[in-house]
């Protein structure tokens, strides 16, 4: 079991020195032994207060984390298991309200066993109250970054934790909707861990206590710092088009364009992201059971002092979880007012039986919908293969560019020839008929221009929108 820090120790771990300013608890009069008259409840609260030095199961206030101001909500597990009651709800509502009034991000530092039994259904309904505050904060365009401590279970996980925009977890933390005493006796304990939630797409990263302040500070700077562009009513400038990293020069034929795009040594997403960003952090998972780390890279990065979100295909067939993660990324960036960069590079959406069972069609539809509905500008660069709808889903209408070693096609030339019942020797001429070379795409108006490899940030064709 990992070491359990108190609420104030956790605040001290992440907050800049002497920057924490605690909120006073809103006044509330309660009948003896609480709203249910639960015998001994007042005595339990008194013992918890004496043991922890706290008057409630959360400590809330503002602090700076690596220089960025935020509202911190730190749970005290030693106070009745960090459980939520009516007074907890009062403190949480006040914290979220302060965050919206002062336009600050919210950082729940969670360690809770769930709702407080001694207050019955009144305790459980605090989850609705918390969910409402989180939704209002989301609508205000303010980020919520949760840190899962040990344990994070029950309604606290289902609202403050799983409902956050970014979910970080401490190693070995118990994380799950069911607490340890209410699970089936034969349940695999490994399923209720931070590591399991990461693998299942419900958390973004495991962060050690020693790394937590630095990682949290980077996230706050990216999503709520000066360069985040989160200004109500103001549309941010589009992300600049990346420079090409591969071979320069036009492809002589459609098949040559295909071969260049499929070349083993061609630069892929990692190289483009490394060259483009000064700093970046990934998000992980589709929040419904899946990840696609080998097929889709998503996250937020800093370029020239500005925050840009990214969704980048890696050259493999994209899995349903990859598309859902990209859709999650685009929707989050849209809420936060952050421009988006997408890198297209896939032979197409995964089409195996398991992909169908995982809902690949619906997942691709999610990305099409997220891109179509986005209010922030999206910039797209085709860096390799542009295979059919699985590639087009990430492409920004009217702001898609291509590198010299790329192609974009309604279907792969081999598959087109097969559908048309042409012999194998007709694949190459079919590639020419499809007009898939970058220069063909410019002429057809599918892409805006071809990015020059010799000048990292210059392009041919019309200048990219600012």
GROMACS .gro file of C-alpha atoms in nm:
model
  466
    1UNK     CA    1   0.000   0.000   0.000
    2UNK     CA    2   0.144   0.343  -0.090
    3UNK     CA    3   0.211   0.598   0.181
    4UNK     CA    4  -0.101   0.797   0.265
    5UNK     CA    5  -0.026   1.165   0.304
    6UNK     CA    6  -0.264   1.389   0.492
    7UNK     CA    7  -0.456   1.659   0.309
    8UNK     CA    8  -0.216   1.930   0.421
    9UNK     CA    9   0.090   1.719   0.343
   10UNK     CA   10  -0.048   1.672  -0.007
   11UNK     CA   11  -0.108   2.045  -0.046
   12UNK     CA   12   0.247   2.111   0.072
   13UNK     CA   13   0.374   1.856  -0.181
   14UNK     CA   14   0.228   2.043  -0.482
   15UNK     CA   15   0.189   2.407  -0.376
   16UNK     CA   16   0.457   2.672  -0.399
   17UNK     CA   17   0.591   2.770  -0.058
   18UNK     CA   18   0.360   2.990   0.152
   19UNK     CA   19   0.110   3.028  -0.136
   20UNK     CA   20  -0.183   2.827   0.002
   21UNK     CA   21  -0.480   3.033   0.121
   22UNK     CA   22  -0.750   2.821   0.280
   23UNK     CA   23  -1.123   2.888   0.238
   24UNK     CA   24  -1.335   2.921   0.549
   25UNK     CA   25  -1.609   2.659   0.579
   26UNK     CA   26  -1.957   2.796   0.498
   27UNK     CA   27  -2.176   2.804   0.811
   28UNK     CA   28  -2.421   2.517   0.855
   29UNK     CA   29  -2.634   2.423   1.153
   30UNK     CA   30  -2.682   2.051   1.198
   31UNK     CA   31  -2.908   1.867   1.443
   32UNK     CA   32  -2.750   1.644   1.707
   33UNK     CA   33  -2.587   1.339   1.544
   34UNK     CA   34  -2.654   1.477   1.198
   35UNK     CA   35  -2.959   1.479   0.970
   36UNK     CA   36  -3.046   1.114   1.044
   37UNK     CA   37  -2.988   1.135   1.419
   38UNK     CA   38  -2.730   0.858   1.379
   39UNK     CA   39  -2.633   0.767   1.734
   40UNK     CA   40  -2.267   0.842   1.803
   41UNK     CA   41  -2.212   1.042   1.482
   42UNK     CA   42  -2.115   1.361   1.664
   43UNK     CA   43  -1.868   1.165   1.876
   44UNK     CA   44  -1.718   1.009   1.562
   45UNK     CA   45  -1.674   1.351   1.408
   46UNK     CA   46  -1.511   1.481   1.726
   47UNK     CA   47  -1.265   1.191   1.733
   48UNK     CA   48  -1.185   1.246   1.365
   49UNK     CA   49  -1.124   1.615   1.428
   50UNK     CA   50  -0.898   1.542   1.724
   51UNK     CA   51  -0.702   1.282   1.528
   52UNK     CA   52  -0.653   1.489   1.210
   53UNK     CA   53  -0.680   1.848   1.324
   54UNK     CA   54  -0.948   1.906   1.056
   55UNK     CA   55  -1.315   1.994   1.089
   56UNK     CA   56  -1.420   1.821   0.767
   57UNK     CA   57  -1.295   1.565   0.515
   58UNK     CA   58  -1.170   1.823   0.264
   59UNK     CA   59  -0.933   2.119   0.283
   60UNK     CA   60  -0.993   2.376   0.011
   61UNK     CA   61  -0.812   2.692  -0.093
   62UNK     CA   62  -0.606   2.864  -0.358
   63UNK     CA   63  -0.236   2.814  -0.422
   64UNK     CA   64   0.028   2.855  -0.685
   65UNK     CA   65   0.167   2.539  -0.841
   66UNK     CA   66   0.492   2.608  -1.024
   67UNK     CA   67   0.372   2.966  -1.057
   68UNK     CA   68   0.016   2.903  -1.183
   69UNK     CA   69  -0.275   2.984  -0.950
   70UNK     CA   70  -0.534   2.714  -0.895
   71UNK     CA   71  -0.806   2.606  -0.655
   72UNK     CA   72  -0.693   2.298  -0.462
   73UNK     CA   73  -0.938   2.050  -0.310
   74UNK     CA   74  -0.746   1.811  -0.083
   75UNK     CA   75  -0.925   1.518   0.080
   76UNK     CA   76  -0.834   1.409   0.432
   77UNK     CA   77  -0.882   1.031   0.440
   78UNK     CA   78  -0.817   1.024   0.813
   79UNK     CA   79  -1.143   1.215   0.866
   80UNK     CA   80  -1.410   0.945   0.838
   81UNK     CA   81  -1.242   0.791   0.536
   82UNK     CA   82  -1.250   1.113   0.336
   83UNK     CA   83  -1.626   1.061   0.298
   84UNK     CA   84  -1.863   1.317   0.153
   85UNK     CA   85  -2.136   1.466   0.368
   86UNK     CA   86  -2.343   1.783   0.355
   87UNK     CA   87  -2.065   2.001   0.498
   88UNK     CA   88  -1.823   1.850   0.246
   89UNK     CA   89  -2.067   1.950  -0.026
   90UNK     CA   90  -2.075   2.306   0.111
   91UNK     CA   91  -1.696   2.332   0.092
   92UNK     CA   92  -1.678   2.180  -0.258
   93UNK     CA   93  -1.948   2.411  -0.391
   94UNK     CA   94  -1.771   2.714  -0.244
   95UNK     CA   95  -1.440   2.604  -0.397
   96UNK     CA   96  -1.586   2.561  -0.746
   97UNK     CA   97  -1.774   2.888  -0.722
   98UNK     CA   98  -1.453   3.070  -0.628
   99UNK     CA   99  -1.277   2.907  -0.922
  100UNK     CA  100  -1.539   3.035  -1.168
  101UNK     CA  101  -1.553   3.383  -1.017
  102UNK     CA  102  -1.176   3.420  -1.040
  103UNK     CA  103  -1.127   3.205  -1.355
  104UNK     CA  104  -0.896   2.953  -1.192
  105UNK     CA  105  -0.842   2.587  -1.274
  106UNK     CA  106  -0.957   2.328  -1.021
  107UNK     CA  107  -0.728   2.053  -0.887
  108UNK     CA  108  -0.901   1.784  -0.678
  109UNK     CA  109  -0.644   1.586  -0.476
  110UNK     CA  110  -0.866   1.288  -0.403
  111UNK     CA  111  -0.852   1.030  -0.125
  112UNK     CA  112  -1.200   0.912  -0.035
  113UNK     CA  113  -1.402   0.602   0.035
  114UNK     CA  114  -1.727   0.752  -0.094
  115UNK     CA  115  -2.042   0.897   0.061
  116UNK     CA  116  -2.094   0.917   0.438
  117UNK     CA  117  -2.332   0.647   0.563
  118UNK     CA  118  -2.421   0.839   0.880
  119UNK     CA  119  -2.593   1.102   0.663
  120UNK     CA  120  -2.770   0.853   0.436
  121UNK     CA  121  -2.921   0.970   0.110
  122UNK     CA  122  -2.844   1.332   0.194
  123UNK     CA  123  -2.477   1.241   0.172
  124UNK     CA  124  -2.524   1.054  -0.155
  125UNK     CA  125  -2.701   1.350  -0.315
  126UNK     CA  126  -2.387   1.556  -0.264
  127UNK     CA  127  -2.257   1.376  -0.573
  128UNK     CA  128  -2.525   1.550  -0.780
  129UNK     CA  129  -2.420   1.876  -0.625
  130UNK     CA  130  -2.054   1.813  -0.709
  131UNK     CA  131  -2.142   1.704  -1.062
  132UNK     CA  132  -2.335   2.026  -1.115
  133UNK     CA  133  -2.043   2.238  -0.996
  134UNK     CA  134  -1.805   2.047  -1.220
  135UNK     CA  135  -2.037   2.093  -1.518
  136UNK     CA  136  -2.067   2.468  -1.457
  137UNK     CA  137  -1.689   2.494  -1.435
  138UNK     CA  138  -1.655   2.295  -1.757
  139UNK     CA  139  -1.900   2.528  -1.933
  140UNK     CA  140  -1.693   2.825  -1.812
  141UNK     CA  141  -1.395   2.691  -2.006
  142UNK     CA  142  -1.184   2.617  -1.697
  143UNK     CA  143  -0.973   2.301  -1.673
  144UNK     CA  144  -1.006   2.040  -1.400
  145UNK     CA  145  -0.702   1.824  -1.327
  146UNK     CA  146  -0.756   1.542  -1.080
  147UNK     CA  147  -0.489   1.362  -0.878
  148UNK     CA  148  -0.592   1.015  -0.759
  149UNK     CA  149  -0.444   0.929  -0.421
  150UNK     CA  150  -0.496   0.615  -0.214
  151UNK     CA  151  -0.781   0.529  -0.207
  152UNK     CA  152  -1.006   0.691  -0.469
  153UNK     CA  153  -1.331   0.499  -0.471
  154UNK     CA  154  -1.707   0.539  -0.485
  155UNK     CA  155  -1.872   0.864  -0.578
  156UNK     CA  156  -1.554   1.065  -0.537
  157UNK     CA  157  -1.397   0.867  -0.820
  158UNK     CA  158  -1.716   0.881  -1.028
  159UNK     CA  159  -1.746   1.262  -1.005
  160UNK     CA  160  -1.432   1.454  -0.908
  161UNK     CA  161  -1.193   1.192  -1.044
  162UNK     CA  162  -1.329   1.032  -1.358
  163UNK     CA  163  -1.512   1.353  -1.447
  164UNK     CA  164  -1.194   1.563  -1.463
  165UNK     CA  165  -1.035   1.675  -1.791
  166UNK     CA  166  -0.695   1.532  -1.702
  167UNK     CA  167  -0.653   1.243  -1.458
  168UNK     CA  168  -0.318   1.182  -1.288
  169UNK     CA  169  -0.270   0.899  -1.038
  170UNK     CA  170  -0.012   0.808  -0.774
  171UNK     CA  171   0.154   0.467  -0.815
  172UNK     CA  172  -0.025   0.180  -0.646
  173UNK     CA  173  -0.327   0.388  -0.548
  174UNK     CA  174  -0.649   0.195  -0.504
  175UNK     CA  175  -0.885   0.337  -0.769
  176UNK     CA  176  -1.228   0.203  -0.855
  177UNK     CA  177  -1.597   0.259  -0.817
  178UNK     CA  178  -1.621  -0.028  -0.569
  179UNK     CA  179  -1.431   0.004  -0.243
  180UNK     CA  180  -1.234  -0.287  -0.096
  181UNK     CA  181  -1.512  -0.395   0.143
  182UNK     CA  182  -1.798  -0.402  -0.108
  183UNK     CA  183  -1.642  -0.588  -0.401
  184UNK     CA  184  -1.723  -0.949  -0.489
  185UNK     CA  185  -1.503  -1.176  -0.278
  186UNK     CA  186  -1.340  -1.329  -0.587
  187UNK     CA  187  -1.269  -0.994  -0.758
  188UNK     CA  188  -0.918  -0.947  -0.894
  189UNK     CA  189  -0.761  -0.674  -0.675
  190UNK     CA  190  -0.533  -0.571  -0.962
  191UNK     CA  191  -0.839  -0.437  -1.147
  192UNK     CA  192  -0.889  -0.173  -0.876
  193UNK     CA  193  -0.557   0.007  -0.911
  194UNK     CA  194  -0.431   0.324  -1.073
  195UNK     CA  195  -0.224   0.114  -1.312
  196UNK     CA  196  -0.532  -0.080  -1.422
  197UNK     CA  197  -0.728   0.241  -1.477
  198UNK     CA  198  -0.445   0.373  -1.694
  199UNK     CA  199  -0.447   0.056  -1.904
  200UNK     CA  200  -0.825   0.078  -1.938
  201UNK     CA  201  -0.815   0.435  -2.068
  202UNK     CA  202  -0.958   0.599  -1.754
  203UNK     CA  203  -0.641   0.783  -1.646
  204UNK     CA  204  -0.380   0.982  -1.834
  205UNK     CA  205  -0.061   0.909  -1.641
  206UNK     CA  206   0.091   0.754  -1.329
  207UNK     CA  207   0.304   1.014  -1.150
  208UNK     CA  208   0.527   0.955  -0.851
  209UNK     CA  209   0.496   1.189  -0.550
  210UNK     CA  210   0.842   1.330  -0.629
  211UNK     CA  211   0.733   1.418  -0.983
  212UNK     CA  212   0.381   1.534  -0.901
  213UNK     CA  213   0.441   1.905  -0.848
  214UNK     CA  214   0.642   1.939  -1.168
  215UNK     CA  215   0.394   1.746  -1.383
  216UNK     CA  216   0.094   1.922  -1.232
  217UNK     CA  217   0.263   2.257  -1.281
  218UNK     CA  218   0.328   2.178  -1.648
  219UNK     CA  219  -0.035   2.080  -1.700
  220UNK     CA  220  -0.160   2.395  -1.531
  221UNK     CA  221   0.072   2.610  -1.741
  222UNK     CA  222  -0.046   2.441  -2.062
  223UNK     CA  223  -0.417   2.452  -1.985
  224UNK     CA  224  -0.451   2.763  -1.770
  225UNK     CA  225  -0.130   2.961  -1.804
  226UNK     CA  226  -0.062   3.281  -1.993
  227UNK     CA  227  -0.020   3.101  -2.326
  228UNK     CA  228  -0.328   2.881  -2.299
  229UNK     CA  229  -0.550   3.122  -2.490
  230UNK     CA  230  -0.851   3.058  -2.266
  231UNK     CA  231  -1.030   3.388  -2.318
  232UNK     CA  232  -1.412   3.382  -2.320
  233UNK     CA  233  -1.557   3.495  -2.650
  234UNK     CA  234  -1.219   3.517  -2.827
  235UNK     CA  235  -1.125   3.268  -3.098
  236UNK     CA  236  -0.753   3.184  -3.083
  237UNK     CA  237  -0.526   3.205  -3.385
  238UNK     CA  238  -0.477   2.883  -3.577
  239UNK     CA  239  -0.178   2.666  -3.499
  240UNK     CA  240   0.098   2.726  -3.755
  241UNK     CA  241   0.161   2.453  -4.012
  242UNK     CA  242   0.461   2.234  -3.921
  243UNK     CA  243   0.757   2.220  -4.154
  244UNK     CA  244   0.815   1.901  -4.352
  245UNK     CA  245   1.089   1.673  -4.221
  246UNK     CA  246   1.121   1.417  -4.499
  247UNK     CA  247   1.232   1.422  -4.862
  248UNK     CA  248   1.167   1.724  -5.078
  249UNK     CA  249   1.068   1.718  -5.444
  250UNK     CA  250   0.749   1.610  -5.617
  251UNK     CA  251   0.649   1.249  -5.678
  252UNK     CA  252   0.654   1.159  -6.047
  253UNK     CA  253   0.360   0.920  -6.028
  254UNK     CA  254   0.080   0.818  -5.798
  255UNK     CA  255   0.254   0.493  -5.710
  256UNK     CA  256   0.577   0.677  -5.630
  257UNK     CA  257   0.377   0.893  -5.387
  258UNK     CA  258   0.248   0.577  -5.222
  259UNK     CA  259   0.595   0.426  -5.195
  260UNK     CA  260   0.739   0.744  -5.045
  261UNK     CA  261   0.459   0.763  -4.790
  262UNK     CA  262   0.510   0.400  -4.695
  263UNK     CA  263   0.889   0.419  -4.674
  264UNK     CA  264   1.022   0.271  -4.350
  265UNK     CA  265   1.262   0.558  -4.281
  266UNK     CA  266   1.013   0.840  -4.337
  267UNK     CA  267   0.967   1.076  -4.037
  268UNK     CA  268   0.664   0.984  -3.827
  269UNK     CA  269   0.447   1.158  -3.569
  270UNK     CA  270   0.702   1.153  -3.286
  271UNK     CA  271   0.960   1.334  -3.499
  272UNK     CA  272   0.709   1.598  -3.607
  273UNK     CA  273   0.583   1.658  -3.253
  274UNK     CA  274   0.937   1.681  -3.114
  275UNK     CA  275   1.032   1.936  -3.380
  276UNK     CA  276   0.712   2.138  -3.339
  277UNK     CA  277   0.676   2.173  -2.962
  278UNK     CA  278   0.902   2.320  -2.696
  279UNK     CA  279   0.724   2.110  -2.432
  280UNK     CA  280   0.431   1.868  -2.449
  281UNK     CA  281   0.233   1.629  -2.232
  282UNK     CA  282   0.019   1.339  -2.354
  283UNK     CA  283  -0.333   1.242  -2.265
  284UNK     CA  284  -0.422   0.875  -2.269
  285UNK     CA  285  -0.740   0.677  -2.314
  286UNK     CA  286  -1.089   0.711  -2.450
  287UNK     CA  287  -1.257   0.701  -2.104
  288UNK     CA  288  -1.461   0.399  -2.202
  289UNK     CA  289  -1.216   0.112  -2.170
  290UNK     CA  290  -0.954   0.156  -2.439
  291UNK     CA  291  -0.623   0.305  -2.545
  292UNK     CA  292  -0.435   0.315  -2.875
  293UNK     CA  293  -0.085   0.436  -2.783
  294UNK     CA  294   0.068   0.283  -3.096
  295UNK     CA  295  -0.179   0.438  -3.335
  296UNK     CA  296  -0.279   0.780  -3.203
  297UNK     CA  297  -0.080   1.034  -3.000
  298UNK     CA  298  -0.286   1.304  -2.831
  299UNK     CA  299  -0.204   1.581  -2.586
  300UNK     CA  300  -0.120   1.946  -2.536
  301UNK     CA  301   0.207   2.123  -2.608
  302UNK     CA  302   0.371   2.462  -2.593
  303UNK     CA  303   0.507   2.630  -2.904
  304UNK     CA  304   0.654   2.980  -2.894
  305UNK     CA  305   0.474   3.047  -2.566
  306UNK     CA  306   0.131   2.931  -2.692
  307UNK     CA  307  -0.060   2.617  -2.607
  308UNK     CA  308  -0.162   2.393  -2.897
  309UNK     CA  309  -0.351   2.063  -2.872
  310UNK     CA  310  -0.247   1.778  -3.097
  311UNK     CA  311  -0.387   1.451  -3.231
  312UNK     CA  312  -0.139   1.259  -3.444
  313UNK     CA  313  -0.167   0.929  -3.626
  314UNK     CA  314   0.151   0.722  -3.626
  315UNK     CA  315   0.137   0.538  -3.958
  316UNK     CA  316  -0.056   0.233  -3.838
  317UNK     CA  317  -0.423   0.144  -3.879
  318UNK     CA  318  -0.601   0.353  -3.614
  319UNK     CA  319  -0.797   0.159  -3.351
  320UNK     CA  320  -1.143   0.266  -3.227
  321UNK     CA  321  -0.994   0.377  -2.894
  322UNK     CA  322  -0.753   0.601  -3.084
  323UNK     CA  323  -1.036   0.778  -3.262
  324UNK     CA  324  -1.232   0.819  -2.940
  325UNK     CA  325  -0.924   0.962  -2.768
  326UNK     CA  326  -0.878   1.209  -3.055
  327UNK     CA  327  -1.243   1.312  -3.029
  328UNK     CA  328  -1.196   1.362  -2.654
  329UNK     CA  329  -0.890   1.578  -2.728
  330UNK     CA  330  -1.067   1.797  -2.984
  331UNK     CA  331  -1.370   1.851  -2.759
  332UNK     CA  332  -1.150   1.941  -2.460
  333UNK     CA  333  -0.940   2.183  -2.665
  334UNK     CA  334  -1.259   2.341  -2.797
  335UNK     CA  335  -1.392   2.398  -2.445
  336UNK     CA  336  -1.064   2.547  -2.330
  337UNK     CA  337  -1.020   2.771  -2.636
  338UNK     CA  338  -0.700   2.600  -2.751
  339UNK     CA  339  -0.619   2.560  -3.124
  340UNK     CA  340  -0.565   2.208  -3.253
  341UNK     CA  341  -0.300   2.050  -3.476
  342UNK     CA  342  -0.374   1.714  -3.636
  343UNK     CA  343  -0.121   1.496  -3.819
  344UNK     CA  344  -0.271   1.251  -4.067
  345UNK     CA  345  -0.077   0.929  -4.125
  346UNK     CA  346  -0.267   0.602  -4.149
  347UNK     CA  347  -0.342   0.338  -4.411
  348UNK     CA  348  -0.696   0.361  -4.273
  349UNK     CA  349  -0.911   0.271  -3.979
  350UNK     CA  350  -0.855  -0.074  -3.831
  351UNK     CA  351  -1.094  -0.314  -4.005
  352UNK     CA  352  -1.048  -0.643  -3.820
  353UNK     CA  353  -1.332  -0.818  -3.641
  354UNK     CA  354  -1.224  -0.687  -3.300
  355UNK     CA  355  -1.231  -0.330  -3.432
  356UNK     CA  356  -1.588  -0.384  -3.546
  357UNK     CA  357  -1.682  -0.522  -3.207
  358UNK     CA  358  -1.526  -0.214  -3.048
  359UNK     CA  359  -1.739   0.017  -3.264
  360UNK     CA  360  -1.491   0.150  -3.517
  361UNK     CA  361  -1.763   0.312  -3.729
  362UNK     CA  362  -1.907   0.501  -3.434
  363UNK     CA  363  -1.557   0.599  -3.320
  364UNK     CA  364  -1.468   0.747  -3.660
  365UNK     CA  365  -1.803   0.927  -3.657
  366UNK     CA  366  -1.710   1.080  -3.322
  367UNK     CA  367  -1.399   1.239  -3.470
  368UNK     CA  368  -1.582   1.366  -3.779
  369UNK     CA  369  -1.839   1.522  -3.546
  370UNK     CA  370  -1.586   1.673  -3.306
  371UNK     CA  371  -1.387   1.833  -3.589
  372UNK     CA  372  -1.702   1.961  -3.760
  373UNK     CA  373  -1.838   2.112  -3.438
  374UNK     CA  374  -1.512   2.268  -3.315
  375UNK     CA  375  -1.519   2.645  -3.269
  376UNK     CA  376  -1.141   2.667  -3.233
  377UNK     CA  377  -0.930   2.652  -3.551
  378UNK     CA  378  -0.786   2.316  -3.654
  379UNK     CA  379  -0.471   2.286  -3.865
  380UNK     CA  380  -0.394   1.957  -4.040
  381UNK     CA  381  -0.077   1.827  -4.202
  382UNK     CA  382  -0.075   1.501  -4.397
  383UNK     CA  383   0.270   1.361  -4.316
  384UNK     CA  384   0.240   1.016  -4.475
  385UNK     CA  385  -0.047   0.793  -4.577
  386UNK     CA  386  -0.393   0.941  -4.603
  387UNK     CA  387  -0.604   0.631  -4.622
  388UNK     CA  388  -0.972   0.696  -4.686
  389UNK     CA  389  -1.222   0.806  -4.417
  390UNK     CA  390  -1.001   0.686  -4.136
  391UNK     CA  391  -0.759   0.963  -4.234
  392UNK     CA  392  -1.011   1.222  -4.348
  393UNK     CA  393  -1.182   1.219  -4.006
  394UNK     CA  394  -0.886   1.412  -3.861
  395UNK     CA  395  -0.851   1.655  -4.152
  396UNK     CA  396  -0.958   2.017  -4.109
  397UNK     CA  397  -1.185   2.136  -4.392
  398UNK     CA  398  -1.017   2.430  -4.562
  399UNK     CA  399  -0.694   2.410  -4.360
  400UNK     CA  400  -0.526   2.084  -4.457
  401UNK     CA  401  -0.170   2.078  -4.591
  402UNK     CA  402   0.056   1.802  -4.722
  403UNK     CA  403   0.424   1.711  -4.712
  404UNK     CA  404   0.606   1.607  -5.031
  405UNK     CA  405   0.626   1.245  -4.911
  406UNK     CA  406   0.254   1.194  -4.854
  407UNK     CA  407  -0.058   1.094  -5.042
  408UNK     CA  408  -0.433   1.112  -4.976
  409UNK     CA  409  -0.675   0.872  -5.140
  410UNK     CA  410  -1.037   0.768  -5.131
  411UNK     CA  411  -0.903   0.412  -5.109
  412UNK     CA  412  -0.565   0.240  -5.132
  413UNK     CA  413  -0.468   0.175  -5.496
  414UNK     CA  414  -0.442  -0.203  -5.437
  415UNK     CA  415  -0.795  -0.214  -5.295
  416UNK     CA  416  -0.929   0.006  -5.571
  417UNK     CA  417  -0.786  -0.231  -5.832
  418UNK     CA  418  -0.931  -0.530  -5.648
  419UNK     CA  419  -1.277  -0.374  -5.634
  420UNK     CA  420  -1.257  -0.295  -6.005
  421UNK     CA  421  -1.141  -0.655  -6.072
  422UNK     CA  422  -0.817  -0.536  -6.227
  423UNK     CA  423  -0.505  -0.757  -6.235
  424UNK     CA  424  -0.209  -0.674  -6.006
  425UNK     CA  425  -0.018  -0.504  -6.286
  426UNK     CA  426  -0.296  -0.243  -6.303
  427UNK     CA  427  -0.234  -0.120  -5.947
  428UNK     CA  428   0.020   0.144  -6.053
  429UNK     CA  429  -0.193   0.300  -6.329
  430UNK     CA  430  -0.487   0.293  -6.087
  431UNK     CA  431  -0.281   0.503  -5.845
  432UNK     CA  432  -0.235   0.761  -6.121
  433UNK     CA  433  -0.608   0.759  -6.201
  434UNK     CA  434  -0.692   0.829  -5.836
  435UNK     CA  435  -0.481   1.148  -5.846
  436UNK     CA  436  -0.339   1.107  -5.499
  437UNK     CA  437  -0.007   1.295  -5.524
  438UNK     CA  438   0.030   1.612  -5.315
  439UNK     CA  439   0.035   1.829  -5.627
  440UNK     CA  440  -0.285   1.659  -5.748
  441UNK     CA  441  -0.449   1.729  -5.415
  442UNK     CA  442  -0.357   2.098  -5.439
  443UNK     CA  443  -0.500   2.117  -5.792
  444UNK     CA  444  -0.820   1.945  -5.679
  445UNK     CA  445  -0.853   2.183  -5.384
  446UNK     CA  446  -0.835   1.904  -5.128
  447UNK     CA  447  -0.527   2.052  -4.957
  448UNK     CA  448  -0.418   2.412  -4.934
  449UNK     CA  449  -0.055   2.361  -5.029
  450UNK     CA  450   0.259   2.153  -5.000
  451UNK     CA  451   0.488   2.221  -4.707
  452UNK     CA  452   0.850   2.267  -4.812
  453UNK     CA  453   1.109   2.043  -4.651
  454UNK     CA  454   1.394   2.288  -4.704
  455UNK     CA  455   1.227   2.567  -4.507
  456UNK     CA  456   1.077   2.421  -4.189
  457UNK     CA  457   0.795   2.675  -4.159
  458UNK     CA  458   0.742   2.786  -4.520
  459UNK     CA  459   0.477   2.648  -4.752
  460UNK     CA  460   0.381   2.655  -5.117
  461UNK     CA  461   0.034   2.768  -5.205
  462UNK     CA  462  -0.174   3.024  -5.013
  463UNK     CA  463  -0.037   3.126  -4.670
  464UNK     CA  464  -0.192   2.938  -4.378
  465UNK     CA  465  -0.458   3.132  -4.187
  466UNK     CA  466  -0.344   3.309  -3.873
   0.00000   0.00000   0.00000
